[in-house]
Amino acid sequence: MRKLALPNFTVSDALTACLAHVGDAELASRLQSVQAHLTSAEQDYDHNASATTLHKIEPTDDVLGLVSKKEMVALYEGNFRRTKTQGRRIYDALKAGATHGICPLCGVQRANTLDHHLAKTEHPTFSITPINLVPSCSDCNHSKLTHQPKSSAEEALHPYYDDVDDARWLFARLIEEQPASLIFFAHPPSDWDQTKRARVIRHFDSLSLARLYTSQSSDHLPSMRFRLERLLKTVGPLGVREHLIEELNDRLKDRNNSWQIAMYDVLSNSEWY
Ligand SMILES: [Zn+2]
């Protein structure tokens, strides 16, 4: 998972933008009446997300009994996500927060949507709260578990609040068959606390990242093999290893975890390969 900078927008900005397109005066008035509550809930969210205690925020069926879940979801879909609305400008700016347009959750696919970190069906209060809206690819958005976590260890990693790239945790095993293939696995460092270790493993499993990374590397390995065979003829096996180590070290300057880093690591250490 790749860490992202916190959004520059507040729920108050989002609500103001959405209200520009609410024609029903009675609904507009009810939405205005919950504005202060949405702001205090946003502060509460920020505090809990920083402490990995978002699981303590109880699901609700509405916002203060004044705005229903259905109305909040409709507000998000119709006045925030829908193109050519003022809300959409914030939606697009949040989506653009993904580094190089890549989904921060898998680090591979294009971030083409926003994921409600706390699901809007469980937590309508956070339907349009920017810090709850994380750029993601459709696959990660769909495979994220929607169940309410019961403990910190069960909380999904949050790109605005969590940093799990301070040490290496993503590794690969080489399957020594023709054609060679890789199996990826999460192995967090033993000096991390139990909660962080559990969350990384959960993240890796729930998003089926092993499958995604194997497919990415399987696509990449054949073309790489031609290049390495050419190198083998000119610089020999030691030269090939040096090349793989160089590729690994160049990538490690940028981050600690990616399927490419895991791949170059296992290949440069393999006698067989
Ligand atoms: Zn993704």
PDB file of C-alpha atoms and ligand atoms in Angstrom:
ATOM      1  CA  MET A   1       0.000   0.000   0.000  1.00  0.00           C
ATOM      2  CA  ARG A   2       1.224   3.463  -0.887  1.00  0.00           C
ATOM      3  CA  LYS A   3       0.759   6.352   1.523  1.00  0.00           C
ATOM      4  CA  LEU A   4      -1.104   9.403   0.212  1.00  0.00           C
ATOM      5  CA  ALA A   5      -1.203  13.003   1.441  1.00  0.00           C
ATOM      6  CA  LEU A   6      -4.369  13.975   3.315  1.00  0.00           C
ATOM      7  CA  PRO A   7      -6.941  15.769   1.118  1.00  0.00           C
ATOM      8  CA  ASN A   8      -7.147  19.565   1.222  1.00  0.00           C
ATOM      9  CA  PHE A   9     -10.968  19.489   1.348  1.00  0.00           C
ATOM     10  CA  THR A  10     -13.284  19.250   4.340  1.00  0.00           C
ATOM     11  CA  VAL A  11     -16.759  17.744   4.584  1.00  0.00           C
ATOM     12  CA  SER A  12     -18.026  21.304   4.805  1.00  0.00           C
ATOM     13  CA  ASP A  13     -16.515  22.055   1.355  1.00  0.00           C
ATOM     14  CA  ALA A  14     -18.101  18.859   0.017  1.00  0.00           C
ATOM     15  CA  LEU A  15     -21.531  19.639   1.482  1.00  0.00           C
ATOM     16  CA  THR A  16     -21.493  23.220   0.162  1.00  0.00           C
ATOM     17  CA  ALA A  17     -20.650  21.908  -3.330  1.00  0.00           C
ATOM     18  CA  CYS A  18     -23.415  19.273  -3.136  1.00  0.00           C
ATOM     19  CA  LEU A  19     -25.998  21.793  -1.879  1.00  0.00           C
ATOM     20  CA  ALA A  20     -25.544  23.856  -5.058  1.00  0.00           C
ATOM     21  CA  HIS A  21     -27.537  21.152  -6.877  1.00  0.00           C
ATOM     22  CA  VAL A  22     -30.185  20.310  -4.261  1.00  0.00           C
ATOM     23  CA  GLY A  23     -33.449  21.704  -5.652  1.00  0.00           C
ATOM     24  CA  ASP A  24     -35.677  20.474  -2.812  1.00  0.00           C
ATOM     25  CA  ALA A  25     -35.678  23.293  -0.214  1.00  0.00           C
ATOM     26  CA  GLU A  26     -36.844  21.011   2.603  1.00  0.00           C
ATOM     27  CA  LEU A  27     -33.995  18.525   1.974  1.00  0.00           C
ATOM     28  CA  ALA A  28     -31.493  21.394   1.634  1.00  0.00           C
ATOM     29  CA  SER A  29     -32.589  22.716   5.022  1.00  0.00           C
ATOM     30  CA  ARG A  30     -32.212  19.290   6.679  1.00  0.00           C
ATOM     31  CA  LEU A  31     -28.738  18.899   5.125  1.00  0.00           C
ATOM     32  CA  GLN A  32     -27.729  22.326   6.443  1.00  0.00           C
ATOM     33  CA  SER A  33     -28.972  21.356   9.882  1.00  0.00           C
ATOM     34  CA  VAL A  34     -26.526  18.398  10.030  1.00  0.00           C
ATOM     35  CA  GLN A  35     -23.516  20.357   8.732  1.00  0.00           C
ATOM     36  CA  ALA A  36     -22.043  20.995  12.207  1.00  0.00           C
ATOM     37  CA  HIS A  37     -22.511  17.315  13.077  1.00  0.00           C
ATOM     38  CA  LEU A  38     -20.747  16.205   9.878  1.00  0.00           C
ATOM     39  CA  THR A  39     -17.833  18.483  10.791  1.00  0.00           C
ATOM     40  CA  SER A  40     -17.514  17.151  14.331  1.00  0.00           C
ATOM     41  CA  ALA A  41     -17.828  13.576  13.016  1.00  0.00           C
ATOM     42  CA  GLU A  42     -15.018  14.379  10.563  1.00  0.00           C
ATOM     43  CA  GLN A  43     -12.785  15.502  13.466  1.00  0.00           C
ATOM     44  CA  ASP A  44     -13.702  12.349  15.343  1.00  0.00           C
ATOM     45  CA  TYR A  45     -12.830  10.275  12.260  1.00  0.00           C
ATOM     46  CA  ASP A  46      -9.448  12.000  11.907  1.00  0.00           C
ATOM     47  CA  HIS A  47      -8.647  11.322  15.563  1.00  0.00           C
ATOM     48  CA  ASN A  48      -9.698   7.663  15.349  1.00  0.00           C
ATOM     49  CA  ALA A  49      -7.995   6.982  12.020  1.00  0.00           C
ATOM     50  CA  SER A  50      -4.722   8.363  13.447  1.00  0.00           C
ATOM     51  CA  ALA A  51      -5.042   6.021  16.445  1.00  0.00           C
ATOM     52  CA  THR A  52      -6.250   2.951  14.443  1.00  0.00           C
ATOM     53  CA  THR A  53      -9.532   3.042  16.339  1.00  0.00           C
ATOM     54  CA  LEU A  54     -11.982   3.614  13.462  1.00  0.00           C
ATOM     55  CA  HIS A  55     -13.660   0.343  14.532  1.00  0.00           C
ATOM     56  CA  LYS A  56     -14.980   2.249  17.571  1.00  0.00           C
ATOM     57  CA  ILE A  57     -17.183   4.392  15.323  1.00  0.00           C
ATOM     58  CA  GLU A  58     -20.539   2.624  15.413  1.00  0.00           C
ATOM     59  CA  PRO A  59     -22.523   2.118  12.172  1.00  0.00           C
ATOM     60  CA  THR A  60     -25.709   4.198  11.903  1.00  0.00           C
ATOM     61  CA  ASP A  61     -28.871   4.060   9.787  1.00  0.00           C
ATOM     62  CA  ASP A  62     -29.053   7.819   9.249  1.00  0.00           C
ATOM     63  CA  VAL A  63     -27.472  11.144  10.194  1.00  0.00           C
ATOM     64  CA  LEU A  64     -28.890  12.356  13.521  1.00  0.00           C
ATOM     65  CA  GLY A  65     -32.293  10.957  12.543  1.00  0.00           C
ATOM     66  CA  LEU A  66     -32.616  13.948  10.193  1.00  0.00           C
ATOM     67  CA  VAL A  67     -31.116  12.711   6.921  1.00  0.00           C
ATOM     68  CA  SER A  68     -31.618   9.099   5.882  1.00  0.00           C
ATOM     69  CA  LYS A  69     -28.960   6.716   4.591  1.00  0.00           C
ATOM     70  CA  LYS A  70     -30.742   6.677   1.240  1.00  0.00           C
ATOM     71  CA  GLU A  71     -30.583  10.468   1.032  1.00  0.00           C
ATOM     72  CA  MET A  72     -26.854  10.547   1.897  1.00  0.00           C
ATOM     73  CA  VAL A  73     -26.058   7.875  -0.697  1.00  0.00           C
ATOM     74  CA  ALA A  74     -28.157   9.749  -3.280  1.00  0.00           C
ATOM     75  CA  LEU A  75     -26.298  12.955  -2.387  1.00  0.00           C
ATOM     76  CA  TYR A  76     -22.974  11.221  -3.044  1.00  0.00           C
ATOM     77  CA  GLU A  77     -24.089   9.604  -6.301  1.00  0.00           C
ATOM     78  CA  GLY A  78     -26.075  12.495  -7.728  1.00  0.00           C
ATOM     79  CA  ASN A  79     -24.337  15.615  -6.425  1.00  0.00           C
ATOM     80  CA  PHE A  80     -20.757  14.519  -5.803  1.00  0.00           C
ATOM     81  CA  ARG A  81     -19.879  11.705  -8.190  1.00  0.00           C
ATOM     82  CA  ARG A  82     -22.086  12.745 -11.107  1.00  0.00           C
ATOM     83  CA  THR A  83     -20.225  14.648 -13.831  1.00  0.00           C
ATOM     84  CA  LYS A  84     -20.790  18.372 -14.302  1.00  0.00           C
ATOM     85  CA  THR A  85     -21.660  18.979 -10.655  1.00  0.00           C
ATOM     86  CA  GLN A  86     -19.676  21.164  -8.263  1.00  0.00           C
ATOM     87  CA  GLY A  87     -19.130  18.098  -6.108  1.00  0.00           C
ATOM     88  CA  ARG A  88     -17.487  16.327  -9.035  1.00  0.00           C
ATOM     89  CA  ARG A  89     -14.683  18.889  -8.968  1.00  0.00           C
ATOM     90  CA  ILE A  90     -13.830  17.722  -5.443  1.00  0.00           C
ATOM     91  CA  TYR A  91     -14.335  14.078  -6.474  1.00  0.00           C
ATOM     92  CA  ASP A  92     -11.863  14.503  -9.343  1.00  0.00           C
ATOM     93  CA  ALA A  93      -9.351  16.366  -7.164  1.00  0.00           C
ATOM     94  CA  LEU A  94      -9.458  13.524  -4.605  1.00  0.00           C
ATOM     95  CA  LYS A  95      -9.006  10.935  -7.355  1.00  0.00           C
ATOM     96  CA  ALA A  96      -6.039  12.932  -8.685  1.00  0.00           C
ATOM     97  CA  GLY A  97      -4.412  12.516  -5.249  1.00  0.00           C
ATOM     98  CA  ALA A  98      -3.308   9.021  -6.321  1.00  0.00           C
ATOM     99  CA  THR A  99       0.431   9.159  -7.073  1.00  0.00           C
ATOM    100  CA  HIS A 100       0.909   8.851 -10.875  1.00  0.00           C
ATOM    101  CA  GLY A 101      -2.771   7.832 -11.072  1.00  0.00           C
ATOM    102  CA  ILE A 102      -1.954   4.415  -9.556  1.00  0.00           C
ATOM    103  CA  CYS A 103      -4.266   2.732  -7.026  1.00  0.00           C
ATOM    104  CA  PRO A 104      -2.569   3.111  -3.616  1.00  0.00           C
ATOM    105  CA  LEU A 105      -4.099  -0.157  -2.370  1.00  0.00           C
ATOM    106  CA  CYS A 106      -2.591  -2.565  -4.934  1.00  0.00           C
ATOM    107  CA  GLY A 107       0.082  -0.270  -6.391  1.00  0.00           C
ATOM    108  CA  VAL A 108      -0.560  -1.669  -9.875  1.00  0.00           C
ATOM    109  CA  GLN A 109      -3.853  -0.699 -11.495  1.00  0.00           C
ATOM    110  CA  ARG A 110      -5.237   2.692 -12.433  1.00  0.00           C
ATOM    111  CA  ALA A 111      -7.088   4.609  -9.693  1.00  0.00           C
ATOM    112  CA  ASN A 112     -10.337   5.146 -11.577  1.00  0.00           C
ATOM    113  CA  THR A 113     -12.763   5.501  -8.672  1.00  0.00           C
ATOM    114  CA  LEU A 114     -13.066   6.554  -5.023  1.00  0.00           C
ATOM    115  CA  ASP A 115     -13.387   3.960  -2.291  1.00  0.00           C
ATOM    116  CA  HIS A 116     -15.408   4.722   0.855  1.00  0.00           C
ATOM    117  CA  HIS A 117     -12.964   3.528   3.495  1.00  0.00           C
ATOM    118  CA  LEU A 118     -15.880   3.240   5.940  1.00  0.00           C
ATOM    119  CA  ALA A 119     -18.698   1.973   3.708  1.00  0.00           C
ATOM    120  CA  LYS A 120     -21.468   4.514   3.080  1.00  0.00           C
ATOM    121  CA  THR A 121     -24.078   1.802   3.672  1.00  0.00           C
ATOM    122  CA  GLU A 122     -22.781   1.312   7.247  1.00  0.00           C
ATOM    123  CA  HIS A 123     -21.655   4.868   7.858  1.00  0.00           C
ATOM    124  CA  PRO A 124     -23.838   7.302   5.886  1.00  0.00           C
ATOM    125  CA  THR A 125     -22.379  10.146   7.981  1.00  0.00           C
ATOM    126  CA  PHE A 126     -19.102   9.775   6.040  1.00  0.00           C
ATOM    127  CA  SER A 127     -20.634   9.450   2.544  1.00  0.00           C
ATOM    128  CA  ILE A 128     -19.075  12.710   1.304  1.00  0.00           C
ATOM    129  CA  THR A 129     -16.298  13.180   3.909  1.00  0.00           C
ATOM    130  CA  PRO A 130     -13.074  13.657   1.883  1.00  0.00           C
ATOM    131  CA  ILE A 131     -10.771  11.863   4.384  1.00  0.00           C
ATOM    132  CA  ASN A 132     -13.036   8.804   4.012  1.00  0.00           C
ATOM    133  CA  LEU A 133     -12.752   8.849   0.195  1.00  0.00           C
ATOM    134  CA  VAL A 134      -9.643   7.107  -1.079  1.00  0.00           C
ATOM    135  CA  PRO A 135      -8.636   6.862  -4.760  1.00  0.00           C
ATOM    136  CA  SER A 136      -8.601   3.220  -5.833  1.00  0.00           C
ATOM    137  CA  CYS A 137      -9.011   0.867  -8.785  1.00  0.00           C
ATOM    138  CA  SER A 138     -12.381  -0.839  -9.306  1.00  0.00           C
ATOM    139  CA  ASP A 139     -10.978  -4.245  -8.319  1.00  0.00           C
ATOM    140  CA  CYS A 140      -9.675  -3.054  -4.946  1.00  0.00           C
ATOM    141  CA  ASN A 141     -12.868  -1.088  -4.404  1.00  0.00           C
ATOM    142  CA  HIS A 142     -14.977  -4.215  -4.951  1.00  0.00           C
ATOM    143  CA  SER A 143     -12.858  -6.721  -3.081  1.00  0.00           C
ATOM    144  CA  LYS A 144     -12.398  -4.626   0.047  1.00  0.00           C
ATOM    145  CA  LEU A 145     -14.170  -6.289   2.933  1.00  0.00           C
ATOM    146  CA  THR A 146     -17.238  -4.300   3.916  1.00  0.00           C
ATOM    147  CA  HIS A 147     -17.761  -5.909   7.296  1.00  0.00           C
ATOM    148  CA  GLN A 148     -17.441  -3.727  10.380  1.00  0.00           C
ATOM    149  CA  PRO A 149     -14.019  -4.395  12.023  1.00  0.00           C
ATOM    150  CA  LYS A 150     -14.162  -5.332  15.708  1.00  0.00           C
ATOM    151  CA  SER A 151     -10.577  -4.460  16.595  1.00  0.00           C
ATOM    152  CA  SER A 152      -7.602  -2.417  15.372  1.00  0.00           C
ATOM    153  CA  ALA A 153      -6.086  -5.587  13.895  1.00  0.00           C
ATOM    154  CA  GLU A 154      -9.167  -6.040  11.695  1.00  0.00           C
ATOM    155  CA  GLU A 155      -9.045  -2.503  10.306  1.00  0.00           C
ATOM    156  CA  ALA A 156      -8.212  -2.142   6.623  1.00  0.00           C
ATOM    157  CA  LEU A 157      -5.067  -0.135   5.851  1.00  0.00           C
ATOM    158  CA  HIS A 158      -5.876   3.512   5.211  1.00  0.00           C
ATOM    159  CA  PRO A 159      -3.673   5.274   2.607  1.00  0.00           C
ATOM    160  CA  TYR A 160      -4.200   8.705   4.235  1.00  0.00           C
ATOM    161  CA  TYR A 161      -3.158   7.502   7.691  1.00  0.00           C
ATOM    162  CA  ASP A 162      -1.051   4.344   7.511  1.00  0.00           C
ATOM    163  CA  ASP A 163       2.510   3.895   6.340  1.00  0.00           C
ATOM    164  CA  VAL A 164       3.568   0.287   5.872  1.00  0.00           C
ATOM    165  CA  ASP A 165       6.506   0.971   3.580  1.00  0.00           C
ATOM    166  CA  ASP A 166       9.022   1.667   6.349  1.00  0.00           C
ATOM    167  CA  ALA A 167      10.303  -1.917   6.069  1.00  0.00           C
ATOM    168  CA  ARG A 168      10.112  -4.769   3.565  1.00  0.00           C
ATOM    169  CA  TRP A 169       7.135  -7.108   3.924  1.00  0.00           C
ATOM    170  CA  LEU A 170       6.375  -8.244   0.358  1.00  0.00           C
ATOM    171  CA  PHE A 171       8.397 -11.217  -0.851  1.00  0.00           C
ATOM    172  CA  ALA A 172       8.280 -13.796  -3.642  1.00  0.00           C
ATOM    173  CA  ARG A 173       9.165 -17.435  -4.039  1.00  0.00           C
ATOM    174  CA  LEU A 174      10.483 -18.693  -7.371  1.00  0.00           C
ATOM    175  CA  ILE A 175       8.849 -21.767  -8.880  1.00  0.00           C
ATOM    176  CA  GLU A 176      11.719 -23.513 -10.615  1.00  0.00           C
ATOM    177  CA  GLU A 177       9.873 -24.828 -13.647  1.00  0.00           C
ATOM    178  CA  GLN A 178       9.850 -23.824 -17.301  1.00  0.00           C
ATOM    179  CA  PRO A 179       8.517 -21.205 -17.681  1.00  0.00           C
ATOM    180  CA  ALA A 180       9.579 -19.816 -14.288  1.00  0.00           C
ATOM    181  CA  SER A 181       6.860 -18.191 -12.191  1.00  0.00           C
ATOM    182  CA  LEU A 182       6.607 -16.377  -8.883  1.00  0.00           C
ATOM    183  CA  ILE A 183       4.416 -16.782  -5.826  1.00  0.00           C
ATOM    184  CA  PHE A 184       4.091 -13.635  -3.724  1.00  0.00           C
ATOM    185  CA  PHE A 185       3.492 -13.524   0.006  1.00  0.00           C
ATOM    186  CA  ALA A 186       3.313 -11.018   2.865  1.00  0.00           C
ATOM    187  CA  HIS A 187       5.857 -11.507   5.638  1.00  0.00           C
ATOM    188  CA  PRO A 188       5.932  -8.399   7.859  1.00  0.00           C
ATOM    189  CA  PRO A 189       9.052  -7.798   9.979  1.00  0.00           C
ATOM    190  CA  SER A 190       9.065  -9.298  13.481  1.00  0.00           C
ATOM    191  CA  ASP A 191       9.824  -5.932  15.104  1.00  0.00           C
ATOM    192  CA  TRP A 192       6.467  -4.516  13.963  1.00  0.00           C
ATOM    193  CA  ASP A 193       3.665  -4.705  16.513  1.00  0.00           C
ATOM    194  CA  GLN A 194       1.071  -7.470  16.143  1.00  0.00           C
ATOM    195  CA  THR A 195      -1.648  -5.084  14.937  1.00  0.00           C
ATOM    196  CA  LYS A 196       0.407  -3.694  12.063  1.00  0.00           C
ATOM    197  CA  ARG A 197       1.540  -7.180  11.041  1.00  0.00           C
ATOM    198  CA  ALA A 198      -2.034  -8.494  11.074  1.00  0.00           C
ATOM    199  CA  ARG A 199      -3.337  -5.526   9.071  1.00  0.00           C
ATOM    200  CA  VAL A 200      -0.727  -5.929   6.327  1.00  0.00           C
ATOM    201  CA  ILE A 201      -1.477  -9.657   5.975  1.00  0.00           C
ATOM    202  CA  ARG A 202      -5.200  -8.930   5.908  1.00  0.00           C
ATOM    203  CA  HIS A 203      -4.679  -6.225   3.286  1.00  0.00           C
ATOM    204  CA  PHE A 204      -2.630  -8.608   1.103  1.00  0.00           C
ATOM    205  CA  ASP A 205      -5.168 -11.452   1.417  1.00  0.00           C
ATOM    206  CA  SER A 206      -8.423  -9.522   1.149  1.00  0.00           C
ATOM    207  CA  LEU A 207      -7.363  -7.739  -2.058  1.00  0.00           C
ATOM    208  CA  SER A 208      -6.025 -11.007  -3.593  1.00  0.00           C
ATOM    209  CA  LEU A 209      -2.699  -9.302  -4.209  1.00  0.00           C
ATOM    210  CA  ALA A 210      -0.826 -12.619  -4.603  1.00  0.00           C
ATOM    211  CA  ARG A 211      -2.885 -13.371  -7.704  1.00  0.00           C
ATOM    212  CA  LEU A 212      -2.502  -9.858  -9.106  1.00  0.00           C
ATOM    213  CA  TYR A 213       1.284  -9.791  -8.634  1.00  0.00           C
ATOM    214  CA  THR A 214       1.757 -13.295 -10.075  1.00  0.00           C
ATOM    215  CA  SER A 215      -0.164 -12.241 -13.152  1.00  0.00           C
ATOM    216  CA  GLN A 216       1.866  -9.020 -13.494  1.00  0.00           C
ATOM    217  CA  SER A 217       5.178 -10.855 -13.140  1.00  0.00           C
ATOM    218  CA  SER A 218       4.131 -13.706 -15.465  1.00  0.00           C
ATOM    219  CA  ASP A 219       3.487 -11.092 -18.120  1.00  0.00           C
ATOM    220  CA  HIS A 220       6.904  -9.530 -17.508  1.00  0.00           C
ATOM    221  CA  LEU A 221       9.193 -12.575 -17.072  1.00  0.00           C
ATOM    222  CA  PRO A 222       9.322 -13.857 -20.699  1.00  0.00           C
ATOM    223  CA  SER A 223      10.511 -10.537 -22.177  1.00  0.00           C
ATOM    224  CA  MET A 224      12.989 -10.118 -19.314  1.00  0.00           C
ATOM    225  CA  ARG A 225      14.346 -13.586 -20.015  1.00  0.00           C
ATOM    226  CA  PHE A 226      15.387 -12.612 -23.578  1.00  0.00           C
ATOM    227  CA  ARG A 227      17.289  -9.650 -22.224  1.00  0.00           C
ATOM    228  CA  LEU A 228      19.013 -11.745 -19.549  1.00  0.00           C
ATOM    229  CA  GLU A 229      19.993 -14.404 -22.130  1.00  0.00           C
ATOM    230  CA  ARG A 230      21.664 -11.690 -24.217  1.00  0.00           C
ATOM    231  CA  LEU A 231      23.465 -10.420 -21.126  1.00  0.00           C
ATOM    232  CA  LEU A 232      24.550 -13.958 -20.237  1.00  0.00           C
ATOM    233  CA  LYS A 233      26.344 -14.263 -23.592  1.00  0.00           C
ATOM    234  CA  THR A 234      28.218 -10.982 -23.165  1.00  0.00           C
ATOM    235  CA  VAL A 235      28.897 -10.692 -19.428  1.00  0.00           C
ATOM    236  CA  GLY A 236      28.322 -14.217 -18.056  1.00  0.00           C
ATOM    237  CA  PRO A 237      26.329 -15.362 -14.992  1.00  0.00           C
ATOM    238  CA  LEU A 238      27.994 -12.927 -12.588  1.00  0.00           C
ATOM    239  CA  GLY A 239      27.148 -10.036 -14.897  1.00  0.00           C
ATOM    240  CA  VAL A 240      23.519 -11.179 -15.016  1.00  0.00           C
ATOM    241  CA  ARG A 241      23.389 -11.273 -11.227  1.00  0.00           C
ATOM    242  CA  GLU A 242      24.952  -7.821 -11.032  1.00  0.00           C
ATOM    243  CA  HIS A 243      22.310  -6.521 -13.420  1.00  0.00           C
ATOM    244  CA  LEU A 244      19.496  -8.000 -11.303  1.00  0.00           C
ATOM    245  CA  ILE A 245      20.970  -6.517  -8.118  1.00  0.00           C
ATOM    246  CA  GLU A 246      21.263  -3.123  -9.797  1.00  0.00           C
ATOM    247  CA  GLU A 247      17.605  -3.265 -10.870  1.00  0.00           C
ATOM    248  CA  LEU A 248      16.673  -4.189  -7.294  1.00  0.00           C
ATOM    249  CA  ASN A 249      18.752  -1.428  -5.679  1.00  0.00           C
ATOM    250  CA  ASP A 250      17.436   1.250  -8.068  1.00  0.00           C
ATOM    251  CA  ARG A 251      13.881   0.362  -7.045  1.00  0.00           C
ATOM    252  CA  LEU A 252      14.723   0.213  -3.341  1.00  0.00           C
ATOM    253  CA  LYS A 253      15.743   3.893  -3.520  1.00  0.00           C
ATOM    254  CA  ASP A 254      12.099   4.749  -4.154  1.00  0.00           C
ATOM    255  CA  ARG A 255      10.236   2.323  -1.858  1.00  0.00           C
ATOM    256  CA  ASN A 256      10.568  -0.916   0.080  1.00  0.00           C
ATOM    257  CA  ASN A 257       7.652  -2.901  -1.309  1.00  0.00           C
ATOM    258  CA  SER A 258       6.478  -3.633  -4.833  1.00  0.00           C
ATOM    259  CA  TRP A 259       6.071  -6.833  -6.825  1.00  0.00           C
ATOM    260  CA  GLN A 260       9.102  -5.751  -8.925  1.00  0.00           C
ATOM    261  CA  ILE A 261      11.296  -5.422  -5.819  1.00  0.00           C
ATOM    262  CA  ALA A 262      10.186  -8.865  -4.591  1.00  0.00           C
ATOM    263  CA  MET A 263      10.867 -10.272  -8.067  1.00  0.00           C
ATOM    264  CA  TYR A 264      14.374  -8.813  -8.485  1.00  0.00           C
ATOM    265  CA  ASP A 265      15.222  -9.834  -4.937  1.00  0.00           C
ATOM    266  CA  VAL A 266      14.294 -13.495  -5.413  1.00  0.00           C
ATOM    267  CA  LEU A 267      15.820 -13.712  -8.916  1.00  0.00           C
ATOM    268  CA  SER A 268      19.130 -12.138  -7.915  1.00  0.00           C
ATOM    269  CA  ASN A 269      19.417 -14.635  -5.059  1.00  0.00           C
ATOM    270  CA  SER A 270      18.555 -17.695  -7.153  1.00  0.00           C
ATOM    271  CA  GLU A 271      21.306 -20.019  -8.374  1.00  0.00           C
ATOM    272  CA  TRP A 272      18.765 -21.843 -10.532  1.00  0.00           C
ATOM    273  CA  TYR A 273      17.573 -18.772 -12.379  1.00  0.00           C
TER     274      TYR A 273
HETATM  275 ZN    ZN B   1      -6.067  -1.464  -6.701  1.00  0.00          ZN
END
